[in-house]
CSV table of C-alpha atoms in Angstrom, one decimal:
chain,number,residue,atom,x,y,z
A,1,UNK,CA,-0.1,0.2,0.0
A,2,UNK,CA,1.4,3.4,-1.1
A,3,UNK,CA,2.2,5.6,2.1
A,4,UNK,CA,-0.4,8.2,2.8
A,5,UNK,CA,1.5,11.7,2.7
A,6,UNK,CA,-0.5,14.7,4.7
A,7,UNK,CA,0.3,18.3,4.0
A,8,UNK,CA,-0.4,20.7,7.0
A,9,UNK,CA,-0.3,24.8,7.3
A,10,UNK,CA,-1.7,27.2,9.8
A,11,UNK,CA,-3.1,30.4,9.1
A,12,UNK,CA,-3.5,33.5,11.8
A,13,UNK,CA,-0.1,33.8,13.2
A,14,UNK,CA,-0.3,37.7,12.6
A,15,UNK,CA,-3.6,38.9,13.7
A,16,UNK,CA,-4.3,40.7,16.9
A,17,UNK,CA,-7.4,38.7,17.1
A,18,UNK,CA,-9.2,35.4,16.7
A,19,UNK,CA,-7.7,31.8,16.5
A,20,UNK,CA,-5.0,30.3,14.7
A,21,UNK,CA,-6.4,27.9,12.3
A,22,UNK,CA,-4.5,24.9,10.7
A,23,UNK,CA,-5.4,22.5,8.5
A,24,UNK,CA,-4.4,18.8,7.3
A,25,UNK,CA,-4.9,17.2,4.0
A,26,UNK,CA,-4.2,14.0,2.3
A,27,UNK,CA,-4.8,14.4,-1.3
A,28,UNK,CA,-5.8,11.4,-3.7
A,29,UNK,CA,-2.8,10.9,-6.3
A,30,UNK,CA,-5.4,9.4,-8.8
A,31,UNK,CA,-7.7,12.3,-8.4
A,32,UNK,CA,-5.3,15.5,-9.0
A,33,UNK,CA,-6.8,19.2,-8.2
A,34,UNK,CA,-5.5,21.6,-10.7
A,35,UNK,CA,-4.2,25.1,-9.5
A,36,UNK,CA,-2.9,24.4,-6.2
A,37,UNK,CA,-0.6,27.1,-4.9
A,38,UNK,CA,-0.1,29.3,-1.5
A,39,UNK,CA,-3.3,30.5,-0.5
A,40,UNK,CA,-2.0,34.0,-0.2
A,41,UNK,CA,-1.2,34.2,-4.0
A,42,UNK,CA,-4.7,33.2,-5.1
A,43,UNK,CA,-7.5,35.5,-5.1
A,44,UNK,CA,-10.3,34.7,-2.8
A,45,UNK,CA,-12.7,33.4,-5.5
A,46,UNK,CA,-10.3,31.0,-6.6
A,47,UNK,CA,-9.4,29.7,-3.1
A,48,UNK,CA,-13.1,29.4,-2.6
A,49,UNK,CA,-13.5,27.5,-5.8
A,50,UNK,CA,-10.3,25.4,-4.8
A,51,UNK,CA,-11.7,25.1,-1.0
A,52,UNK,CA,-14.8,22.7,-2.3
A,53,UNK,CA,-12.6,21.0,-5.0
A,54,UNK,CA,-10.5,19.7,-2.1
A,55,UNK,CA,-13.4,18.8,0.0
A,56,UNK,CA,-14.8,16.8,-3.0
A,57,UNK,CA,-11.4,15.2,-3.9
A,58,UNK,CA,-9.0,14.7,-0.9
A,59,UNK,CA,-8.9,11.2,0.7
A,60,UNK,CA,-9.1,12.9,4.1
A,61,UNK,CA,-8.9,16.8,5.8
A,62,UNK,CA,-9.1,18.0,9.0
A,63,UNK,CA,-9.0,21.5,10.6
A,64,UNK,CA,-7.5,21.9,14.0
A,65,UNK,CA,-7.3,25.5,16.0
A,66,UNK,CA,-6.0,27.1,18.9
A,67,UNK,CA,-8.2,29.7,20.6
A,68,UNK,CA,-7.4,33.3,22.0
A,69,UNK,CA,-7.0,32.2,25.3
A,70,UNK,CA,-4.6,29.5,24.4
A,71,UNK,CA,-2.6,31.7,22.3
A,72,UNK,CA,-2.2,34.3,25.0
A,73,UNK,CA,-1.1,31.4,27.5
A,74,UNK,CA,1.4,29.6,25.4
A,75,UNK,CA,2.4,32.1,22.9
A,76,UNK,CA,1.6,32.3,19.2
A,77,UNK,CA,4.4,29.8,17.9
A,78,UNK,CA,3.3,26.9,20.5
A,79,UNK,CA,-0.6,27.7,19.8
A,80,UNK,CA,0.4,27.2,16.2
A,81,UNK,CA,2.3,23.9,16.4
A,82,UNK,CA,-1.0,22.9,18.6
A,83,UNK,CA,-3.4,24.1,15.9
A,84,UNK,CA,-1.2,21.7,13.5
A,85,UNK,CA,-1.1,18.6,15.8
A,86,UNK,CA,-4.8,18.7,16.3
A,87,UNK,CA,-5.4,18.8,12.9
A,88,UNK,CA,-3.2,16.1,12.0
A,89,UNK,CA,-5.2,14.1,15.1
A,90,UNK,CA,-8.5,15.0,13.5
A,91,UNK,CA,-7.7,13.3,10.1
A,92,UNK,CA,-10.0,10.0,9.7
A,93,UNK,CA,-6.8,8.3,7.7
A,94,UNK,CA,-3.8,8.0,9.6
A,95,UNK,CA,-0.9,9.3,7.4
A,96,UNK,CA,2.5,7.7,6.8
A,97,UNK,CA,4.3,10.8,6.6
A,98,UNK,CA,3.6,14.9,7.0
A,99,UNK,CA,4.9,17.8,5.3
A,100,UNK,CA,4.7,20.9,7.0
A,101,UNK,CA,5.2,24.6,5.9
A,102,UNK,CA,8.0,26.4,7.8
A,103,UNK,CA,10.9,25.4,9.8
A,104,UNK,CA,8.8,24.0,13.0
A,105,UNK,CA,7.4,20.5,13.5
A,106,UNK,CA,4.6,19.9,15.8
A,107,UNK,CA,4.8,16.7,18.0
A,108,UNK,CA,3.5,14.0,15.8
A,109,UNK,CA,3.2,10.3,16.2
A,110,UNK,CA,4.4,9.6,12.8
A,111,UNK,CA,7.5,10.9,10.4
A,112,UNK,CA,7.4,14.5,9.7
A,113,UNK,CA,9.6,17.1,7.7
A,114,UNK,CA,9.2,21.2,7.7
A,115,UNK,CA,9.6,22.6,4.5
A,116,UNK,CA,10.2,26.6,4.0
A,117,UNK,CA,7.8,27.7,1.3
A,118,UNK,CA,6.1,24.3,1.2
A,119,UNK,CA,2.7,26.1,0.6
A,120,UNK,CA,3.8,26.9,-2.6
A,121,UNK,CA,5.9,24.0,-3.7
A,122,UNK,CA,4.0,20.9,-2.3
A,123,UNK,CA,0.5,20.4,-3.5
A,124,UNK,CA,-0.7,18.7,-0.4
A,125,UNK,CA,0.4,21.8,1.6
A,126,UNK,CA,-1.0,24.0,-0.6
A,127,UNK,CA,-4.2,22.6,-0.4
A,128,UNK,CA,-4.1,22.8,3.6
A,129,UNK,CA,-3.0,26.2,3.4
A,130,UNK,CA,-6.4,26.9,1.5
A,131,UNK,CA,-8.5,25.0,3.7
A,132,UNK,CA,-7.1,26.6,6.9
A,133,UNK,CA,-7.3,30.5,5.0
A,134,UNK,CA,-10.9,29.8,3.9
A,135,UNK,CA,-11.8,28.4,7.2
A,136,UNK,CA,-10.3,31.2,9.1
A,137,UNK,CA,-11.4,33.9,6.9
A,138,UNK,CA,-15.2,32.9,6.9
A,139,UNK,CA,-14.9,33.0,11.0
A,140,UNK,CA,-13.5,36.2,11.0
A,141,UNK,CA,-16.3,37.4,8.3
A,142,UNK,CA,-18.9,36.0,11.2
A,143,UNK,CA,-17.1,37.7,13.9
A,144,UNK,CA,-17.7,41.0,12.2
A,145,UNK,CA,-21.4,40.6,12.9
A,146,UNK,CA,-20.5,39.9,16.9
A,147,UNK,CA,-18.7,43.0,16.8
A,148,UNK,CA,-19.3,45.7,14.1
A,149,UNK,CA,-16.9,48.7,13.6
A,150,UNK,CA,-13.9,46.7,14.0
A,151,UNK,CA,-13.7,45.8,10.3
A,152,UNK,CA,-13.0,42.2,11.0
A,153,UNK,CA,-14.6,41.2,7.5
A,154,UNK,CA,-11.9,43.3,5.8
A,155,UNK,CA,-8.8,42.6,7.4
A,156,UNK,CA,-9.3,39.3,9.4
A,157,UNK,CA,-7.9,40.4,12.3
A,158,UNK,CA,-4.5,42.0,11.3
A,159,UNK,CA,-3.1,45.2,12.4
A,160,UNK,CA,-4.4,47.6,9.8
A,161,UNK,CA,-4.5,51.3,10.4
A,162,UNK,CA,-8.4,50.9,10.8
A,163,UNK,CA,-8.1,48.0,13.3
A,164,UNK,CA,-5.6,49.7,15.3
A,165,UNK,CA,-8.2,52.9,15.3
A,166,UNK,CA,-10.9,50.8,16.1
A,167,UNK,CA,-9.1,49.4,19.0
A,168,UNK,CA,-8.4,52.7,20.4
A,169,UNK,CA,-12.2,54.3,19.7
A,170,UNK,CA,-14.3,51.0,20.8
A,171,UNK,CA,-11.9,49.1,23.1
A,172,UNK,CA,-10.7,45.4,23.4
A,173,UNK,CA,-13.3,42.7,22.7
A,174,UNK,CA,-13.1,38.9,24.1
A,175,UNK,CA,-11.8,37.8,20.5
A,176,UNK,CA,-8.4,39.9,20.7
A,177,UNK,CA,-5.1,38.6,21.8
A,178,UNK,CA,-3.9,40.1,24.9
A,179,UNK,CA,-0.3,39.1,24.7
A,180,UNK,CA,0.1,40.9,21.3
A,181,UNK,CA,1.9,44.2,21.5
A,182,UNK,CA,-0.9,46.4,20.3
A,183,UNK,CA,-3.5,45.1,22.5
A,184,UNK,CA,-1.1,44.8,25.4
A,185,UNK,CA,-0.2,48.3,25.3
A,186,UNK,CA,-3.6,49.4,25.2
A,187,UNK,CA,-4.5,47.5,28.1
A,188,UNK,CA,-1.6,48.8,30.2
A,189,UNK,CA,-2.6,52.4,29.4
A,190,UNK,CA,-6.2,51.8,30.4
A,191,UNK,CA,-5.3,50.0,33.5
A,192,UNK,CA,-6.3,46.5,32.3
A,193,UNK,CA,-9.9,47.6,31.9
A,194,UNK,CA,-10.5,48.7,28.4
A,195,UNK,CA,-13.3,46.4,27.2
A,196,UNK,CA,-15.2,47.2,23.9
A,197,UNK,CA,-18.7,48.7,24.4
A,198,UNK,CA,-20.2,46.3,22.0
A,199,UNK,CA,-18.6,43.2,23.8
A,200,UNK,CA,-21.5,40.9,24.7
A,201,UNK,CA,-19.8,38.6,26.5
A,202,UNK,CA,-19.8,35.7,24.2
A,203,UNK,CA,-16.5,33.9,23.5
A,204,UNK,CA,-14.9,34.1,20.1
A,205,UNK,CA,-16.2,32.3,17.4
């Protein structure tokens, strides 16, 4: 039997809000998918189409995540590795070997290798990057409805000028990462009490 190769990638290390999301994908070599690439190099429309095709053609796929509270507790690198580990463990098929984008590996029960730029060179990692990005982007669009005025649907939690201005004007929500510089500094300036006026107390999506 041919060894099952799994690609793994994560999305969401840089944002000030929301979870870090990882995906693990085992492609079917008998059913290839054209146009796979690093999700950041694809248009949103193209990503959405490939997302559906990956769901239809992959032998197995799974999503793992680490929530804001975990990111603040163990740092973003460890949270990213944890999300990757959870994605692999969520697969319905056990991979024989795992290819991970980047230069760090999560703790896994099978062999694995890290590949810098793998999301652009290894189709299975490209597929994982697409699944992870579309999944997280959709969550941030939904979060925009929970916390209107922050622009989550546009910037997906990244520290854009609009986002930083909204933080100053509206305060910090439960979905913001308190260990990240701009949020941490705002909390220190406000004495740790600067909670957004429209924060309903809901946990982040």
